[in-house]
Coordinates of C-alpha atoms and ligand atoms in Angstrom, one line a residue:
Chain A
M1 CA 0.0 0.0 0.0
S2 CA 1.5 3.3 -1.0
R3 CA 0.0 6.7 -0.9
A4 CA 1.4 10.0 -2.2
I5 CA 2.6 12.1 0.8
T6 CA 3.3 15.7 0.3
P7 CA 6.4 17.2 2.1
Q8 CA 4.1 19.5 4.2
A9 CA 2.0 16.6 5.3
K10 CA 5.1 14.6 6.2
A11 CA 6.5 17.5 8.2
I12 CA 3.2 17.9 10.1
N13 CA 3.1 14.2 10.8
T14 CA 6.6 14.1 12.1
G15 CA 6.0 17.1 14.3
L16 CA 2.9 15.5 15.7
A17 CA 4.6 12.2 16.3
W18 CA 7.4 13.9 18.2
S19 CA 5.0 16.0 20.3
V20 CA 3.0 12.9 21.3
A21 CA 6.2 10.9 22.1
L22 CA 7.6 13.8 24.2
L23 CA 4.3 14.2 26.1
I24 CA 4.3 10.5 26.9
A25 CA 8.0 10.4 27.8
F26 CA 7.9 13.7 29.8
P27 CA 7.4 12.2 33.3
I28 CA 10.5 10.0 32.7
L29 CA 12.5 12.8 31.2
W30 CA 11.6 15.1 34.1
T31 CA 12.5 12.4 36.7
V32 CA 15.9 12.0 35.0
L33 CA 16.5 15.8 34.9
T34 CA 15.4 16.2 38.5
S35 CA 17.8 13.5 39.7
F36 CA 20.7 15.8 38.6
K37 CA 19.4 18.8 40.5
P38 CA 20.5 19.9 44.0
E39 CA 17.6 19.4 46.4
P40 CA 16.4 23.1 46.6
Q41 CA 16.4 23.5 42.8
A42 CA 14.4 20.3 42.5
V43 CA 11.4 21.9 44.2
A44 CA 11.9 25.4 42.8
S45 CA 8.9 27.3 41.5
P46 CA 8.7 28.1 38.6
P47 CA 10.5 24.8 37.7
I48 CA 14.0 25.0 36.2
F49 CA 14.5 23.1 33.0
L50 CA 18.2 22.9 32.2
G51 CA 19.8 25.9 33.8
F52 CA 20.4 24.3 37.2
D53 CA 23.6 23.3 38.9
W54 CA 24.2 19.8 37.6
T55 CA 25.3 17.3 40.2
I56 CA 25.6 13.5 40.8
Q57 CA 25.5 14.0 44.6
N58 CA 22.0 12.5 44.7
Y59 CA 23.2 9.2 43.2
I60 CA 26.0 9.0 45.7
D61 CA 23.7 9.7 48.6
V62 CA 21.2 7.1 47.4
Q63 CA 23.9 4.5 47.2
D64 CA 25.3 5.4 50.6
Q65 CA 21.9 5.4 52.4
R66 CA 20.6 2.2 50.8
A67 CA 22.7 -0.4 49.0
Y68 CA 21.3 0.0 45.5
F69 CA 23.4 -2.8 44.1
R70 CA 21.8 -5.5 46.4
Y71 CA 18.3 -4.5 45.1
F72 CA 19.6 -4.5 41.6
V73 CA 21.0 -8.1 41.9
N74 CA 17.7 -9.2 43.3
S75 CA 15.8 -7.7 40.4
V76 CA 18.1 -9.4 37.9
V77 CA 17.9 -12.8 39.6
I78 CA 14.1 -12.7 40.1
S79 CA 13.1 -11.4 36.7
I80 CA 15.5 -13.6 34.7
G81 CA 15.0 -16.6 37.0
S82 CA 11.2 -16.4 36.8
T83 CA 11.3 -16.0 33.0
L84 CA 13.6 -19.0 32.5
L85 CA 11.6 -21.1 34.9
G86 CA 8.5 -20.1 33.0
L87 CA 10.0 -21.1 29.7
I88 CA 10.8 -24.6 31.0
I89 CA 7.1 -25.1 31.8
A90 CA 5.6 -23.0 28.9
I91 CA 7.6 -24.4 26.0
P92 CA 6.3 -28.0 26.2
A93 CA 2.9 -26.7 27.1
A94 CA 2.7 -24.4 24.1
W95 CA 4.2 -27.0 21.8
S96 CA 1.5 -29.6 22.7
M97 CA -1.3 -27.1 22.4
A98 CA -0.1 -25.8 19.1
F99 CA 0.8 -29.0 17.4
V100 CA -1.3 -31.7 19.1
P101 CA -4.4 -29.7 20.2
G102 CA -7.1 -31.6 22.1
A103 CA -10.8 -30.8 22.2
R104 CA -10.4 -28.5 25.1
T105 CA -7.2 -26.7 24.1
K106 CA -9.0 -23.5 23.3
D107 CA -10.9 -23.5 26.6
L108 CA -7.7 -24.2 28.5
L109 CA -6.1 -21.2 26.9
M110 CA -9.0 -18.9 27.7
W111 CA -9.1 -20.1 31.3
M112 CA -5.4 -19.4 31.7
L113 CA -5.8 -15.9 30.4
S114 CA -8.8 -15.4 32.6
T115 CA -6.6 -15.8 35.7
K116 CA -4.9 -12.6 34.6
M117 CA -8.3 -10.7 34.9
M118 CA -8.5 -11.5 38.6
P119 CA -7.2 -8.8 41.0
A120 CA -4.0 -9.9 42.7
V121 CA -5.1 -8.8 46.2
G122 CA -7.8 -11.5 46.0
V123 CA -5.2 -14.2 46.6
L124 CA -2.7 -12.1 48.6
V125 CA -3.8 -13.5 52.0
P126 CA -3.7 -17.2 51.0
I127 CA -0.3 -16.8 49.2
Y128 CA 1.0 -14.8 52.2
L129 CA 0.0 -17.6 54.6
I130 CA 1.5 -20.3 52.4
F131 CA 4.7 -18.3 52.2
I132 CA 4.9 -18.0 56.0
R133 CA 4.3 -21.8 56.4
L134 CA 6.9 -22.7 53.8
G135 CA 9.4 -20.1 55.0
L136 CA 9.4 -18.5 51.6
L137 CA 8.7 -15.0 52.8
D138 CA 11.4 -12.6 51.7
T139 CA 13.3 -15.2 49.7
R140 CA 14.4 -15.0 46.1
I141 CA 13.2 -18.4 45.3
G142 CA 9.7 -17.7 46.6
L143 CA 9.4 -14.5 44.7
T144 CA 10.8 -16.1 41.6
V145 CA 8.2 -18.8 41.7
V146 CA 5.4 -16.4 42.3
L147 CA 6.4 -14.1 39.5
M148 CA 6.8 -17.1 37.2
L149 CA 3.2 -18.2 38.1
I150 CA 1.9 -14.7 37.6
N151 CA 3.4 -14.4 34.1
L152 CA 3.0 -18.0 33.0
P153 CA -0.3 -17.5 31.2
I154 CA 1.3 -14.7 29.1
I155 CA 4.4 -16.8 28.4
I156 CA 2.3 -19.7 27.2
W157 CA 0.0 -17.5 25.2
M158 CA 2.9 -15.8 23.4
L159 CA 4.7 -19.0 22.7
Y160 CA 1.5 -20.6 21.5
T161 CA 0.8 -17.9 19.0
Y162 CA 4.4 -18.1 17.7
F163 CA 4.3 -21.9 17.4
K164 CA 0.9 -21.6 15.7
E165 CA 2.6 -19.5 13.0
I166 CA 4.9 -22.3 12.1
P167 CA 3.1 -24.2 9.3
A168 CA 2.6 -27.8 10.1
D169 CA 3.5 -28.5 6.4
I170 CA 7.1 -27.5 7.0
L171 CA 7.5 -29.9 9.9
E172 CA 5.9 -32.6 7.8
A173 CA 8.3 -31.8 5.0
A174 CA 11.2 -32.3 7.4
R175 CA 9.8 -35.7 8.4
M176 CA 9.5 -36.6 4.7
D177 CA 13.1 -35.4 4.1
G178 CA 14.3 -38.0 6.6
A179 CA 14.5 -36.0 9.8
G180 CA 13.7 -37.8 13.1
L181 CA 12.1 -35.9 16.0
R182 CA 15.6 -34.7 17.2
E183 CA 16.6 -33.3 13.8
E184 CA 13.2 -31.8 13.3
I185 CA 13.4 -29.9 16.5
L186 CA 17.1 -29.0 16.1
Y187 CA 17.2 -27.9 12.5
V188 CA 13.7 -26.8 11.7
L189 CA 11.5 -26.0 14.7
T190 CA 13.9 -24.2 16.9
P191 CA 15.5 -21.9 14.3
M192 CA 12.0 -20.9 13.2
A193 CA 10.8 -20.3 16.8
V194 CA 13.9 -18.5 18.1
P195 CA 12.6 -15.0 17.3
G196 CA 9.4 -15.8 19.1
I197 CA 11.1 -17.3 22.1
A198 CA 13.5 -14.3 22.2
S199 CA 10.7 -11.7 22.3
T200 CA 8.8 -13.7 24.9
V201 CA 11.9 -13.8 27.1
L202 CA 12.5 -10.0 26.7
L203 CA 8.9 -9.0 27.4
N204 CA 8.6 -11.3 30.4
I205 CA 11.9 -10.0 31.9
I206 CA 10.4 -6.5 31.6
L207 CA 7.1 -7.6 33.1
A208 CA 8.8 -9.3 36.0
W209 CA 11.2 -6.4 36.5
N210 CA 8.3 -3.9 36.8
E211 CA 6.0 -6.2 38.9
S212 CA 5.4 -4.2 42.1
F213 CA 2.5 -5.8 43.9
W214 CA 4.0 -9.1 44.9
T215 CA 7.5 -7.9 45.1
I216 CA 6.6 -5.3 47.6
N217 CA 4.2 -7.4 49.6
L218 CA 6.2 -10.6 49.9
T219 CA 9.7 -9.1 50.7
T220 CA 11.2 -7.0 53.4
V221 CA 15.0 -6.9 53.0
N222 CA 16.8 -9.9 51.7
A223 CA 14.9 -10.6 48.5
A224 CA 13.7 -7.0 47.9
P225 CA 14.2 -5.9 44.3
L226 CA 14.3 -2.4 42.8
T227 CA 10.5 -1.9 43.0
A228 CA 10.8 -2.3 46.8
F229 CA 13.8 0.0 46.7
I230 CA 11.8 2.9 45.3
A231 CA 8.8 2.2 47.4
G232 CA 11.0 2.1 50.5
F233 CA 12.5 5.4 49.4
S234 CA 9.3 7.3 48.9
S235 CA 8.0 7.1 52.4
P236 CA 10.8 8.2 54.7
Q237 CA 12.4 10.4 52.1
G238 CA 9.2 11.4 50.4
L239 CA 10.0 15.1 50.3
F240 CA 13.5 14.8 48.8
Y241 CA 12.4 14.9 45.2
A242 CA 15.9 14.9 43.8
K243 CA 17.0 11.8 45.7
L244 CA 13.7 10.1 45.0
S245 CA 14.3 10.9 41.3
A246 CA 17.8 9.5 41.4
A247 CA 16.5 6.3 43.0
S248 CA 13.8 6.0 40.4
T249 CA 16.2 6.6 37.5
M250 CA 18.5 3.9 38.9
A251 CA 15.6 1.5 39.1
I252 CA 14.3 2.0 35.6
A253 CA 17.6 2.6 33.8
P254 CA 18.7 -1.1 33.4
I255 CA 15.4 -2.1 31.9
L256 CA 15.2 1.0 29.7
I257 CA 18.7 0.3 28.3
M258 CA 17.8 -3.3 27.7
G259 CA 14.5 -2.3 26.0
W260 CA 16.4 0.2 23.8
F261 CA 18.7 -2.4 22.4
S262 CA 16.0 -5.0 21.8
Q263 CA 13.3 -2.7 20.3
K264 CA 12.7 -4.8 17.3
Q265 CA 12.2 -8.0 19.2
L266 CA 10.0 -6.2 21.7
V267 CA 7.6 -4.8 19.1
R268 CA 7.2 -8.2 17.7
G269 CA 6.6 -9.6 21.1
L270 CA 4.1 -6.9 22.1
T271 CA 2.0 -7.4 19.0
F272 CA 1.9 -11.1 19.7
G273 CA 3.6 -12.0 16.4
A274 CA 1.0 -10.2 14.3
V275 CA 3.7 -8.1 12.6
K276 CA 6.3 -9.8 10.5
Chain B
M1 CA 12.1 -49.3 -7.3
G2 CA 8.8 -47.8 -6.3
Q3 CA 6.0 -50.4 -6.2
I4 CA 3.2 -49.5 -3.8
T5 CA 0.3 -51.7 -2.7
L6 CA -2.6 -50.7 -0.5
K7 CA -4.6 -53.5 1.1
A8 CA -8.0 -52.6 2.6
V9 CA -6.6 -49.4 3.9
R10 CA -9.0 -47.5 6.2
K11 CA -8.8 -44.2 7.9
S12 CA -11.1 -42.5 10.4
F13 CA -10.8 -39.3 12.3
G14 CA -12.7 -40.0 15.4
E15 CA -16.2 -40.8 14.2
V16 CA -15.7 -39.7 10.7
H17 CA -14.7 -42.5 8.3
V18 CA -12.8 -40.6 5.7
I19 CA -11.4 -43.6 3.9
P20 CA -13.8 -46.6 4.3
G21 CA -11.5 -49.0 2.6
V22 CA -9.1 -48.8 -0.4
D23 CA -7.3 -51.5 -2.3
L24 CA -4.8 -50.2 -4.9
E25 CA -1.9 -51.5 -6.8
I26 CA 0.7 -49.0 -8.1
A27 CA 3.4 -50.4 -10.4
D28 CA 7.0 -49.3 -10.4
G29 CA 7.6 -46.2 -12.6
E30 CA 3.9 -45.5 -13.0
F31 CA 2.4 -42.0 -13.0
V32 CA -0.8 -42.3 -11.0
V33 CA -3.2 -39.4 -10.5
F34 CA -5.8 -39.3 -7.7
V35 CA -8.8 -37.1 -8.7
G36 CA -12.1 -36.5 -7.1
P37 CA -14.2 -33.7 -5.7
S38 CA -13.0 -31.6 -2.8
G39 CA -13.1 -33.4 0.5
C40 CA -13.2 -36.9 -1.0
G41 CA -10.0 -38.0 0.7
K42 CA -7.3 -37.6 -1.9
S43 CA -4.9 -35.8 0.4
T44 CA -5.7 -38.2 3.2
L45 CA -4.9 -41.2 1.0
L46 CA -1.6 -39.6 -0.1
R47 CA -0.7 -38.7 3.5
L48 CA -1.4 -42.3 4.5
I49 CA 1.1 -43.5 1.9
A50 CA 3.6 -40.9 3.0
G51 CA 3.2 -42.0 6.6
L52 CA 2.1 -38.5 7.8
E53 CA -1.1 -40.1 9.0
D54 CA -1.5 -43.5 10.7
T55 CA -3.8 -46.0 9.1
S56 CA -6.8 -47.0 11.1
A57 CA -6.7 -50.5 9.5
G58 CA -5.2 -52.2 6.5
Q59 CA -1.7 -52.5 5.1
I60 CA 0.6 -50.4 3.0
M61 CA 3.4 -52.2 1.2
I62 CA 6.3 -50.4 -0.4
D63 CA 8.5 -52.6 -2.7
G64 CA 7.1 -55.7 -1.2
K65 CA 7.8 -54.7 2.4
D66 CA 5.2 -53.8 5.0
A67 CA 5.6 -50.1 5.6
T68 CA 2.3 -49.6 7.6
A69 CA 4.1 -48.8 10.8
L70 CA 7.2 -47.1 9.4
P71 CA 7.7 -43.4 10.1
P72 CA 7.7 -41.1 7.1
A73 CA 11.5 -40.7 7.3
R74 CA 12.0 -44.4 6.7
R75 CA 9.7 -45.0 3.8
G76 CA 12.0 -43.6 1.2
L77 CA 9.4 -41.4 -0.4
A78 CA 9.6 -37.7 -1.2
M79 CA 6.7 -35.3 -1.1
V80 CA 6.0 -32.0 -2.8
F81 CA 3.4 -29.9 -0.9
Q82 CA 0.8 -27.6 -2.2
S83 CA 2.3 -24.8 0.0
Y84 CA 5.8 -25.8 -1.1
A85 CA 6.7 -26.1 2.6
L86 CA 10.3 -24.8 2.1
Y87 CA 12.4 -24.1 5.1
P88 CA 12.2 -20.3 5.3
H89 CA 15.4 -19.9 7.4
M90 CA 17.6 -21.8 4.9
T91 CA 18.9 -20.8 1.6
V92 CA 17.8 -22.6 -1.6
R93 CA 21.0 -24.6 -1.4
K94 CA 20.4 -25.6 2.2
N95 CA 16.8 -26.5 1.4
I96 CA 17.7 -28.8 -1.4
A97 CA 20.6 -30.3 0.6
F98 CA 18.5 -30.9 3.7
P99 CA 17.4 -34.5 2.8
L100 CA 21.0 -35.3 1.9
K101 CA 22.2 -34.0 5.2
M102 CA 19.6 -36.1 6.9
A103 CA 20.9 -39.1 5.0
G104 CA 24.4 -38.4 6.3
L105 CA 26.1 -37.5 3.0
S106 CA 29.4 -35.6 3.2
E107 CA 29.4 -31.9 2.4
A108 CA 31.2 -32.5 -0.9
E109 CA 28.6 -35.1 -2.1
Q110 CA 25.8 -32.8 -1.0
A111 CA 27.2 -29.9 -3.0
K112 CA 27.6 -32.1 -6.1
K113 CA 24.0 -33.4 -6.0
V114 CA 22.6 -30.0 -5.2
D115 CA 24.4 -28.4 -8.2
A116 CA 23.2 -31.2 -10.5
A117 CA 19.6 -30.8 -9.4
A118 CA 19.8 -27.0 -9.6
A119 CA 21.1 -27.3 -13.2
V120 CA 18.2 -29.5 -14.2
L121 CA 15.7 -27.2 -12.6
N122 CA 17.2 -23.8 -13.7
L123 CA 17.9 -22.8 -10.1
T124 CA 21.7 -22.3 -10.3
A125 CA 21.3 -18.5 -10.1
Y126 CA 19.1 -18.6 -7.0
L127 CA 21.0 -21.1 -4.8
D128 CA 22.0 -18.4 -2.2
R129 CA 18.6 -16.8 -1.9
R130 CA 16.0 -17.6 0.7
P131 CA 12.6 -19.0 -0.3
G132 CA 11.0 -15.6 0.6
Q133 CA 13.0 -14.0 -2.2
L134 CA 11.7 -16.3 -4.9
S135 CA 8.6 -16.3 -7.2
G136 CA 5.9 -19.0 -6.9
G137 CA 7.3 -20.9 -9.8
Q138 CA 10.8 -20.8 -8.5
R139 CA 9.7 -22.0 -5.0
Q140 CA 7.9 -24.9 -6.7
R141 CA 11.1 -25.8 -8.5
V142 CA 13.0 -25.7 -5.2
A143 CA 10.4 -28.0 -3.6
I144 CA 10.8 -30.4 -6.6
G145 CA 14.6 -30.1 -6.3
R146 CA 14.5 -31.0 -2.6
A147 CA 12.4 -34.1 -3.6
I148 CA 14.6 -35.4 -6.4
V149 CA 18.1 -35.0 -4.9
R150 CA 17.8 -38.1 -2.7
E151 CA 16.5 -40.3 -5.4
P152 CA 13.3 -41.6 -3.6
S153 CA 11.5 -44.7 -4.7
A154 CA 8.4 -42.6 -5.3
F155 CA 7.3 -39.0 -5.5
L156 CA 4.1 -37.8 -3.9
F157 CA 2.6 -34.6 -5.1
D158 CA -0.4 -32.9 -3.4
E159 CA -1.9 -30.3 -5.8
P160 CA 1.6 -28.9 -6.4
L161 CA 0.4 -26.4 -9.1
S162 CA -2.7 -25.0 -7.6
N163 CA -1.0 -21.9 -6.3
L164 CA 0.4 -21.0 -9.7
D165 CA -1.2 -18.9 -12.5
A166 CA -2.6 -20.6 -15.5
A167 CA 0.3 -20.1 -17.8
L168 CA 2.9 -21.2 -15.3
R169 CA 0.7 -24.2 -14.5
V170 CA 1.0 -25.4 -18.1
T171 CA 4.8 -25.0 -18.1
M172 CA 5.3 -26.7 -14.8
R173 CA 2.9 -29.5 -15.8
Q174 CA 5.0 -30.2 -18.8
E175 CA 8.2 -30.0 -16.7
I176 CA 6.9 -32.6 -14.2
S177 CA 5.9 -34.9 -17.1
E178 CA 9.3 -34.6 -18.6
L179 CA 10.9 -35.2 -15.2
H180 CA 8.9 -38.4 -15.0
Q181 CA 10.1 -39.5 -18.4
T182 CA 13.7 -38.8 -17.4
L183 CA 13.7 -40.3 -13.9
K184 CA 11.2 -43.1 -14.6
T185 CA 10.3 -43.0 -10.9
T186 CA 6.9 -43.8 -9.6
M187 CA 4.8 -40.6 -9.1
I188 CA 1.5 -40.2 -7.3
Y189 CA -0.1 -36.9 -8.0
V190 CA -3.2 -35.5 -6.4
T191 CA -5.2 -32.9 -8.3
H192 CA -8.8 -31.8 -9.0
D193 CA -7.8 -30.4 -12.3
Q194 CA -9.2 -32.5 -15.2
V195 CA -6.6 -31.4 -17.6
E196 CA -3.7 -32.3 -15.3
A197 CA -5.2 -35.7 -14.7
M198 CA -5.9 -36.4 -18.4
T199 CA -2.5 -35.2 -19.7
M200 CA -0.1 -36.5 -17.1
A201 CA -1.5 -39.8 -15.9
D202 CA -0.6 -43.3 -16.9
K203 CA -3.4 -44.3 -14.6
I204 CA -6.2 -42.3 -13.0
V205 CA -7.8 -43.2 -9.7
V206 CA -11.2 -41.6 -9.4
L207 CA -12.1 -41.2 -5.7
N208 CA -15.5 -40.3 -4.3
A209 CA -16.3 -40.1 -0.5
G210 CA -13.1 -42.1 0.3
R211 CA -13.9 -44.9 -2.1
I212 CA -12.3 -45.7 -5.4
E213 CA -14.9 -45.4 -8.2
Q214 CA -12.7 -46.5 -11.0
V215 CA -9.1 -47.0 -11.9
G216 CA -7.8 -46.8 -15.5
S217 CA -5.9 -45.0 -18.2
P218 CA -7.3 -41.5 -19.0
L219 CA -8.8 -42.7 -22.3
D220 CA -10.4 -45.8 -20.7
L221 CA -12.1 -43.6 -18.2
Y222 CA -13.2 -41.3 -20.9
R223 CA -14.5 -44.0 -23.3
A224 CA -15.9 -46.5 -20.8
P225 CA -16.8 -45.0 -17.4
D226 CA -18.0 -47.7 -15.0
N227 CA -20.7 -45.6 -13.4
L228 CA -22.5 -42.3 -13.4
F229 CA -20.0 -40.6 -11.1
V230 CA -17.0 -41.3 -13.2
A231 CA -19.0 -40.4 -16.4
G232 CA -19.9 -37.1 -14.9
F233 CA -16.5 -36.4 -13.4
I234 CA -14.2 -37.1 -16.3
G235 CA -14.6 -34.9 -19.3
S236 CA -15.2 -31.2 -19.7
P237 CA -17.7 -29.9 -20.4
K238 CA -19.6 -32.5 -18.4
M239 CA -21.5 -35.4 -20.0
N240 CA -25.3 -34.9 -20.5
F241 CA -27.5 -37.3 -18.6
I242 CA -31.0 -38.1 -19.8
E243 CA -33.6 -40.1 -17.9
G244 CA -37.2 -41.1 -18.8
A245 CA -38.6 -42.1 -22.2
E246 CA -35.5 -41.3 -24.2
A247 CA -33.4 -43.5 -21.8
A248 CA -36.0 -46.3 -21.9
R249 CA -35.8 -46.3 -25.7
H250 CA -32.1 -47.4 -25.1
K251 CA -33.2 -49.9 -22.5
A252 CA -31.5 -48.0 -19.7
H253 CA -32.4 -46.0 -16.6
T254 CA -30.1 -43.2 -17.6
I255 CA -28.2 -42.5 -20.7
G256 CA -25.2 -40.2 -21.1
I257 CA -23.9 -38.4 -24.1
R258 CA -20.8 -36.2 -24.1
P259 CA -21.3 -32.6 -25.5
E260 CA -18.7 -33.3 -28.2
H261 CA -20.6 -36.4 -29.5
I262 CA -23.6 -34.5 -30.6
G263 CA -23.9 -33.3 -34.2
V264 CA -25.5 -30.0 -35.1
G265 CA -27.7 -29.3 -38.1
S266 CA -29.7 -32.4 -38.7
G267 CA -31.0 -35.3 -36.5
N268 CA -34.0 -36.4 -34.4
W269 CA -33.7 -34.0 -31.5
E270 CA -35.1 -30.5 -32.0
G271 CA -34.8 -27.6 -29.5
T272 CA -34.4 -24.0 -28.8
V273 CA -30.9 -22.5 -28.2
L274 CA -30.7 -21.0 -24.7
L275 CA -27.1 -19.9 -24.7
S276 CA -24.3 -20.0 -27.2
E277 CA -20.7 -19.3 -26.3
H278 CA -18.3 -18.8 -29.2
L279 CA -14.7 -19.4 -28.3
G280 CA -13.3 -19.3 -31.8
S281 CA -12.1 -22.8 -32.1
D282 CA -15.2 -24.2 -30.3
S283 CA -18.7 -23.2 -29.6
F284 CA -20.6 -24.3 -26.4
I285 CA -24.3 -24.4 -27.0
K286 CA -27.0 -24.9 -24.4
V287 CA -30.2 -26.2 -26.0
D288 CA -33.6 -27.0 -24.5
V289 CA -34.5 -30.1 -26.5
D290 CA -38.2 -30.9 -26.8
G291 CA -39.3 -33.8 -24.6
I292 CA -35.7 -34.3 -23.2
G293 CA -34.5 -31.2 -21.4
I294 CA -31.4 -29.2 -21.3
I295 CA -28.5 -30.5 -23.4
N296 CA -25.0 -29.0 -23.7
V297 CA -23.3 -29.3 -27.1
R298 CA -19.8 -28.7 -28.1
A299 CA -19.7 -27.9 -31.8
G300 CA -17.1 -26.5 -34.2
G301 CA -15.9 -22.9 -34.2
E302 CA -17.5 -20.1 -36.2
L303 CA -21.0 -21.4 -36.1
G304 CA -23.8 -19.0 -36.9
I305 CA -26.1 -20.1 -34.0
H306 CA -27.6 -17.6 -31.6
H307 CA -29.9 -17.4 -28.6
G308 CA -33.5 -18.3 -29.6
N309 CA -32.7 -20.2 -32.8
R310 CA -34.4 -23.6 -33.3
I311 CA -31.9 -26.2 -34.2
R312 CA -31.7 -30.0 -34.8
L313 CA -29.2 -32.2 -33.0
A314 CA -27.9 -35.7 -33.8
P315 CA -26.4 -37.7 -30.9
D316 CA -23.8 -40.2 -32.1
A317 CA -25.4 -43.5 -31.5
D318 CA -22.1 -45.3 -30.9
K319 CA -21.1 -42.9 -28.2
I320 CA -24.2 -43.2 -26.0
H321 CA -23.4 -44.5 -22.5
R322 CA -26.1 -46.6 -20.7
F323 CA -26.6 -46.8 -17.0
D324 CA -28.9 -48.9 -14.8
Q325 CA -31.0 -47.9 -11.8
A326 CA -28.0 -48.0 -9.5
G327 CA -25.9 -45.9 -11.8
K328 CA -23.7 -48.8 -13.0
A329 CA -22.8 -48.9 -16.7
I330 CA -24.6 -51.4 -18.9
R331 CA -22.1 -52.8 -21.3
Ligands
ATP1 N1 -7.2 -34.1 10.7 C1 -8.5 -34.3 10.3 N2 -9.4 -34.4 11.3 C2 -10.7 -34.6 10.9 N3 -11.1 -34.7 9.7 C3 -10.2 -34.5 8.7 C4 -8.8 -34.3 9.0 N4 -8.2 -34.2 7.8 C5 -9.1 -34.4 6.8 N5 -10.3 -34.6 7.4 C6 -11.6 -34.8 6.6 O1 -11.4 -35.8 5.7 C7 -12.0 -35.5 4.5 C8 -11.0 -35.7 3.3 O2 -10.1 -34.7 3.4 P1 -8.9 -34.5 2.4 O3 -8.1 -33.4 2.8 O4 -8.3 -35.8 2.2 O5 -9.7 -34.1 1.1 P2 -9.2 -33.8 -0.4 O6 -9.8 -34.8 -1.3 O7 -7.7 -33.7 -0.4 O8 -9.9 -32.4 -0.7 P3 -9.3 -31.1 -1.4 O9 -9.5 -31.4 -2.9 O10 -10.2 -30.0 -1.0 O11 -7.9 -30.9 -1.0 C9 -12.6 -34.2 4.6 O12 -14.0 -34.3 4.8 C10 -11.9 -33.6 5.8 O13 -12.8 -32.7 6.4
MG2 MG1 -6.3 -32.1 -0.6

């Protein structure tokens, strides 16, 4: 589909697109800017855009007062761990639903998705009690398992849609060409599914990284990830906007950087494979 | 070698009996075409032979050995799919080499065979492209290349040309026929295209609702259809069927006469022209014959006959097919 676009129309479109993008990204930009301001200038009225005294003191203070790095490691372990654990369960599940569907496969998929519609607080108390009994409260392993379970329906759905895209004909062609199950998976299935698996992994790391209900409610110190780090910062230090901004920037920076470098995969992931 | 025998082969999907029972003998080197209306089980039968579906009952023998329980990889057959089913992540070269790689050939042997196949199929210039960068006809050739490299004992084709345009279909049809003459390997070819069936086949198998209606050479089926179904299915335009008094005169329940076996100008039948289509070389005329009904006639070209004309028709008495109450041919 191609339409003639006049240079003026193009300029207007570009301008509009940039304005919308800036508007949406503004809170984040503002947070980042504020994080480099001295505390008094951070709350100055009228607000100062760029002409303030740039400083990294806030970052040093944040690291001194609360060990950022420990939260960061927890976030990494929990988000990557829960995603990998999820894959181990979701890959066989999605394979079987995509390639050997049963009479109830569709219902099963809908039911799994429906669990995502339920408010999480509804199961907070039972899960909290189970965690106390099992001694999982404030442990990385406990949180990893919970986040895996929370995101499992999405992982399975995404993988299922990717696997569905692989035409059964091609797998049959491989069988006709003399491939056994091992060769079929190794040389044909996996290479064709890798982009789908990669975007699933990326999206789920982000979802797990940003998850703040369970991470805040089920941790105190040892297993607390960056979400708990910001939350903990906002209450006692609530009025120190610059430090709070520095803490927030440090919490979102890793995931923003990762997202930036994997944009292409992510877009594919977010559209559930609809865009090729 | 490529001799295939089906003995009382049956296939059901749950409660649906798609193939209620088929016996078929395919000789080595034969070009066999399965034809039949959509949904009659042509693909299913082919996939049973390929091993892509398990038989519900019966036996499939390949070169005298029982292959019923063998996985597709071990049957030594090659298949060309309607969708081509090329590996999208591999180059043309890798696609064609894949069966050789699976067979454990060395890289050098693979390269030699791939180059030879590519030369035969005019693919040499495209060896380093991916399937996505090829036209439909080229993809079809790659699929055929992938099938021929490992010298299977038989080729299975499932409507391989149905995604191509009319002109390309004719070319590829001829290429496949030539390939068969060169390789002399058994080919089983599924189509619902009359012309493909008539021009390519040594033997046509007419299927209807999972049963074999008749097996024979194209001309056998044209000249002596066993029943109403085959008579109506083979030949284009379709055979005219007449019941009632006219049929009774021939001591039959139904008589059939092909449109090309009716003379125009004189004769016992008289009727009004409802429609006349002039194709230049041929004319197709639809006539409402008095006391008989609608009859389609295929006459010569450049005929001055138009809608509303009264004309006389003369069916060729030798070419009238007679059928009994059950639709079986009376010989
Ligand atoms: N996996 C399946 N499960 C249930 N029914 C099936 C399955 N595959 C095929 N069928 C049914 O079996 C019948 C024969 O299908 P088949 O694909 O063999 O027809 P065909 O002759 O190849 O038709 P076409 O000319 O349209 O390709 C159809 O009625 C179809 O609905
Ligand atoms: Mg079919």
